[in-house]
Coordinates of C-alpha atoms in Angstrom, one line a residue:
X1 CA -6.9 46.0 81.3
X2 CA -10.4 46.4 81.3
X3 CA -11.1 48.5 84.6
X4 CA -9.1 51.9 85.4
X5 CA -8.5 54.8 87.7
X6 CA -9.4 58.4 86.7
X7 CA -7.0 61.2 88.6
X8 CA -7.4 64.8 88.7
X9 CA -8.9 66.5 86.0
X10 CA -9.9 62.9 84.0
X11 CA -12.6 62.6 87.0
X12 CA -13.9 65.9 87.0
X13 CA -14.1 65.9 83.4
X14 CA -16.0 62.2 83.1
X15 CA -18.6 64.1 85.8
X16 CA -19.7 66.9 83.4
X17 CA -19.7 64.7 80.0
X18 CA -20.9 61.6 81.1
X19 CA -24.7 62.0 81.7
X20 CA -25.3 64.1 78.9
X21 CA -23.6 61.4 76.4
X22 CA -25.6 58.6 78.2
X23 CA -28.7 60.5 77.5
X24 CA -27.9 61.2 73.7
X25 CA -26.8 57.7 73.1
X26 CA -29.1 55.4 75.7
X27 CA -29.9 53.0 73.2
X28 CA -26.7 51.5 72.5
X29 CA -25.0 52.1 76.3
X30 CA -27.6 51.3 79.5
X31 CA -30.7 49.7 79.4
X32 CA -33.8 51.5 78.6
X33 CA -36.0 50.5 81.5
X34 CA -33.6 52.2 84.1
X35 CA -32.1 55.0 81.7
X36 CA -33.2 57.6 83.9
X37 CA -32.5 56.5 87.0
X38 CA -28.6 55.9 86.2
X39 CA -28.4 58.9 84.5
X40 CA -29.8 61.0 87.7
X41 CA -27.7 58.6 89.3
X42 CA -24.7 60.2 87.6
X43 CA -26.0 63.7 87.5
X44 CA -26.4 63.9 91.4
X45 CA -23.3 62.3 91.9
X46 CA -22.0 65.2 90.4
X47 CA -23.4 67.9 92.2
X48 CA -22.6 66.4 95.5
X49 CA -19.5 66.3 94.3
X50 CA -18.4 69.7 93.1
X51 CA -21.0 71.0 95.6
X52 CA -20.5 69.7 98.4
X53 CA -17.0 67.3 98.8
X54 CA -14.7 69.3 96.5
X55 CA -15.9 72.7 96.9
X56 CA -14.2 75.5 99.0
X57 CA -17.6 77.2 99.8
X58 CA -18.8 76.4 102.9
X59 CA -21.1 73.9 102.8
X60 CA -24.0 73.6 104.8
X61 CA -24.8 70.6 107.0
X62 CA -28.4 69.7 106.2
X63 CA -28.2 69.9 102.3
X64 CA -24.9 67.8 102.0
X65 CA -26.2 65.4 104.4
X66 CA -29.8 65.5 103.2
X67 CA -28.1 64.8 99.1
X68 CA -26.1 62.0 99.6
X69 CA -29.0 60.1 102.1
X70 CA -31.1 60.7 98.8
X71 CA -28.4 59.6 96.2
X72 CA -28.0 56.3 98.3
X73 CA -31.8 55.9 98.3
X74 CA -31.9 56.6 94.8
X75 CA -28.5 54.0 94.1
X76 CA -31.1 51.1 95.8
X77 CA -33.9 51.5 94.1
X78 CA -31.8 49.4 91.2
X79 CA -31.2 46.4 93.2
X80 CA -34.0 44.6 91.8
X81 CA -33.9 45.6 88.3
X82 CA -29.4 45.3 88.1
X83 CA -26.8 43.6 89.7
X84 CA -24.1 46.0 91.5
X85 CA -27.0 47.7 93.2
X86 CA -27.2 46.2 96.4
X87 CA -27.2 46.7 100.1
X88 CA -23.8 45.2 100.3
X89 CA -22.3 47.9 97.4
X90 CA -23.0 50.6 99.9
X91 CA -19.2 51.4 101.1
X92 CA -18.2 52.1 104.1
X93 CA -17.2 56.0 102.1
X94 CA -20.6 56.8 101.3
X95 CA -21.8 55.5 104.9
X96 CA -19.2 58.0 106.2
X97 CA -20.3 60.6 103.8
X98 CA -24.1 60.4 104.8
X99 CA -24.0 59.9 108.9
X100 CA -20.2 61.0 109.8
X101 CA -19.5 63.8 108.0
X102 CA -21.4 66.3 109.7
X103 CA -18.8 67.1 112.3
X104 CA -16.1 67.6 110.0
X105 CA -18.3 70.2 108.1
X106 CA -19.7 71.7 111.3
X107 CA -16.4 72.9 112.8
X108 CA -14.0 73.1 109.7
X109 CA -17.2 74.5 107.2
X110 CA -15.9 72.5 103.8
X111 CA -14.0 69.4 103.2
X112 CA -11.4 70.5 100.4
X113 CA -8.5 71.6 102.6
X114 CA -8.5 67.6 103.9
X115 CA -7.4 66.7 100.1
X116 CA -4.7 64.3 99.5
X117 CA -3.0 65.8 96.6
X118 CA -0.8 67.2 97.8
X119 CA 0.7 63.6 99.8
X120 CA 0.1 62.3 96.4
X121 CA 2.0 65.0 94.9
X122 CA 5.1 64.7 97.3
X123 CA 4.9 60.6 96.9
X124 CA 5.2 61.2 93.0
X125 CA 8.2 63.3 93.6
X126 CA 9.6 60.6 95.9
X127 CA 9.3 57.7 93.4
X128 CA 10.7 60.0 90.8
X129 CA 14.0 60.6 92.6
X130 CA 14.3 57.0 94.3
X131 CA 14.0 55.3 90.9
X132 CA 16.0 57.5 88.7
X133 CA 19.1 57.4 91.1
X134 CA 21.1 54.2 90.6
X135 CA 23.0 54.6 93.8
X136 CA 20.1 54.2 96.2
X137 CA 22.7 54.3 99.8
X138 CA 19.7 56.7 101.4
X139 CA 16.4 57.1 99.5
X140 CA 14.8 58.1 102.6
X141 CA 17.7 61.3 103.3
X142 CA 17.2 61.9 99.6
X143 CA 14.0 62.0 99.4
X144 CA 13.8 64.6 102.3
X145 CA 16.7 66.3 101.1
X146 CA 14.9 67.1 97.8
X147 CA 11.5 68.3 99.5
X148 CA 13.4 70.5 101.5
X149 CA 15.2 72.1 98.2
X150 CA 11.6 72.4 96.6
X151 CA 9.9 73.8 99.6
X152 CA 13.2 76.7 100.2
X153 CA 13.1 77.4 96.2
X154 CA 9.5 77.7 94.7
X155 CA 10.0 81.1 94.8
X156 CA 13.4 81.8 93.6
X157 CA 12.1 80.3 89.9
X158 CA 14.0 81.9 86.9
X159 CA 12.2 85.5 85.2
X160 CA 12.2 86.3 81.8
X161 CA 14.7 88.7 80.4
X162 CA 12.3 91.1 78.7
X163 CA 12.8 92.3 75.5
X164 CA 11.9 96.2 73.8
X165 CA 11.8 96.8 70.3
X166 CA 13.5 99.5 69.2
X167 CA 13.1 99.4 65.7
X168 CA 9.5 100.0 65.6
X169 CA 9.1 100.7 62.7
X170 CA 10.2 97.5 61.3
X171 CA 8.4 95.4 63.5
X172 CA 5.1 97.4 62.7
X173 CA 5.3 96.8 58.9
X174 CA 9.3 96.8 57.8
X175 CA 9.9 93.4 58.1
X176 CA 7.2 91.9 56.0
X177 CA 8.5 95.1 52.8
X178 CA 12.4 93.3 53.7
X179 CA 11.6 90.0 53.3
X180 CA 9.7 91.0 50.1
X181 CA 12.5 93.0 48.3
X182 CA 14.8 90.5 49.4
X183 CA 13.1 87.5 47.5
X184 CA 12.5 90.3 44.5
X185 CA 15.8 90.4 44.0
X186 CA 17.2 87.2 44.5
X187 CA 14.5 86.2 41.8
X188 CA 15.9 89.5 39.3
X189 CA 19.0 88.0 39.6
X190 CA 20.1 86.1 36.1
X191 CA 22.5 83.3 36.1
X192 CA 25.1 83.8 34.6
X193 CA 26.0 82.2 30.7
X194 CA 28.0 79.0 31.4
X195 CA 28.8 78.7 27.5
X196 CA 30.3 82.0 27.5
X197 CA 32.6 81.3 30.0
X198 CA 33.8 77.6 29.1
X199 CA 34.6 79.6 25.7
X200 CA 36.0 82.1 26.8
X201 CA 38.4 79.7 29.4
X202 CA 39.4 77.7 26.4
X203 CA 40.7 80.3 24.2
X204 CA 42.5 81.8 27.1
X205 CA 44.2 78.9 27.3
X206 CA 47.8 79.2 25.2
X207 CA 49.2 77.5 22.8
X208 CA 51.9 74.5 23.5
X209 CA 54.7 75.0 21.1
X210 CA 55.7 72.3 17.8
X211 CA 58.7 71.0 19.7
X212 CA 56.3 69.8 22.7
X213 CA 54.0 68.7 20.3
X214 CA 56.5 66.5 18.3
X215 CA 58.0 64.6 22.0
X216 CA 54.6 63.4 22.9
X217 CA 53.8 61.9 19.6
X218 CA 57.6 60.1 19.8
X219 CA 56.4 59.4 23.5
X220 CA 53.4 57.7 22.2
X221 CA 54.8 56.1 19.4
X222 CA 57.6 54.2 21.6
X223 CA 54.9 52.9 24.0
X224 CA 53.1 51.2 21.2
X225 CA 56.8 49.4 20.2
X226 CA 57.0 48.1 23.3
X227 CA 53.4 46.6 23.8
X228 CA 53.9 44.8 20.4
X229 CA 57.0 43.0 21.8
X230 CA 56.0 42.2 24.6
X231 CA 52.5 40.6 23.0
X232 CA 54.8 38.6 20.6
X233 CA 57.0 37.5 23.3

């Protein structure tokens, strides 16, 4: 995919950084005969942006209008020099901004309250529930349903069980001396002599009598009579 949107705070953030980078690296990004222009290009685009479109100031009518006449100016000036520059590039958004805007501004004084994110927001929430449910009977009722539920509870959210200290004293510089003495003495602890005990298991051990003794040597001895017969058999 070569091409793709920015949202949110990717645009924003491509507004203040981009200029400055295309001026520290021109050489190897734009073309050096129309460097500057692009780059005031991009810079201007910027203020009449955060200025004047997604600011919640008011704005006043002859300096927004006055900017973007002079930013569309400016954006011609490149038609002979690069393609993309043209008469027919100007969209029908930036005629609106320039000529059409005016009235908006003059009776409603800035343009950020007429922001979609918050359609975009809702639509988001809508896919979410429509394509995680696998009975889809009534996406639309769902869909409502679960506005309606977000909308009566935003402000019934869960608080935080708050927590005191009472052992102050710990917590201040305790904690760190306990875990200290406690690895002290796990360390100061010796293991304990494994040749000492098997010893001392063995000769606790007592003694089988002779008469024992004497049945498992017959028992052995009768066991090796029988597996010489049977091998000469």
């Amino acid at each position: 995919m070569d091409w793709t949107s920015l949202m949110g705070a990717e645009k924003k953030k491509l507004l203040h950084t981009l200029p400055d980078k295309l001026q520290s690296s021109t050489e190897e990004i734009i073309h050096l005969d129309t460097a500057g222009t692009v780059i005031k290009l991009w810079k201007d685009f910027a203020d009449i942006y955060f200025n004047c479109i997604s600011s919640n100031n008011p704005v006043e009518l002859e300096t927004c209008g006055s900017r973007i006449r002079r930013w569309i100016t400016l954006f011609l000036t490149l038609q002979h020099h690069r393609k993309g520059y043209a008469n027919k590039n100007i969209t029908p958004y930036m005629h609106a901004a320039a000529y059409h805007i005016q009235d908006v501004l003059d009776k409603f004084k800035n343009l950020k309250q007429f922001s979609g994110q918050g359609v975009e927001k809702n639509n988001d929430v809508a896919r979410s529930i429509v394509l995680r449910k696998s009975n889809n009977f009534d996406s639309p009722a769902e869909v409502i349903r679960a506005e309606h539920r977000i909308n009566t509870l935003h402000k019934r959210e869960r608080r935080k069980r708050g927590y005191k200290k009472v052992a102050t004293e710990f917590w201040n510089g305790g904690k760190q001396e306990a875990s200290k003495n406690k690895k002290q003495k796990c360390i100061s602890i010796q293991k304990p002599d494994v040749s000492n005990k098997i010893g001392e298991d063995n000769s606790s051990i007592p003694e089988q009598p002779a008469n024992v003794q004497q049945r498992n040597v017959q028992k052995g001895a009768k066991k090796a009579k029988k597996r010489k017969q049977t091998k000469k058999r």
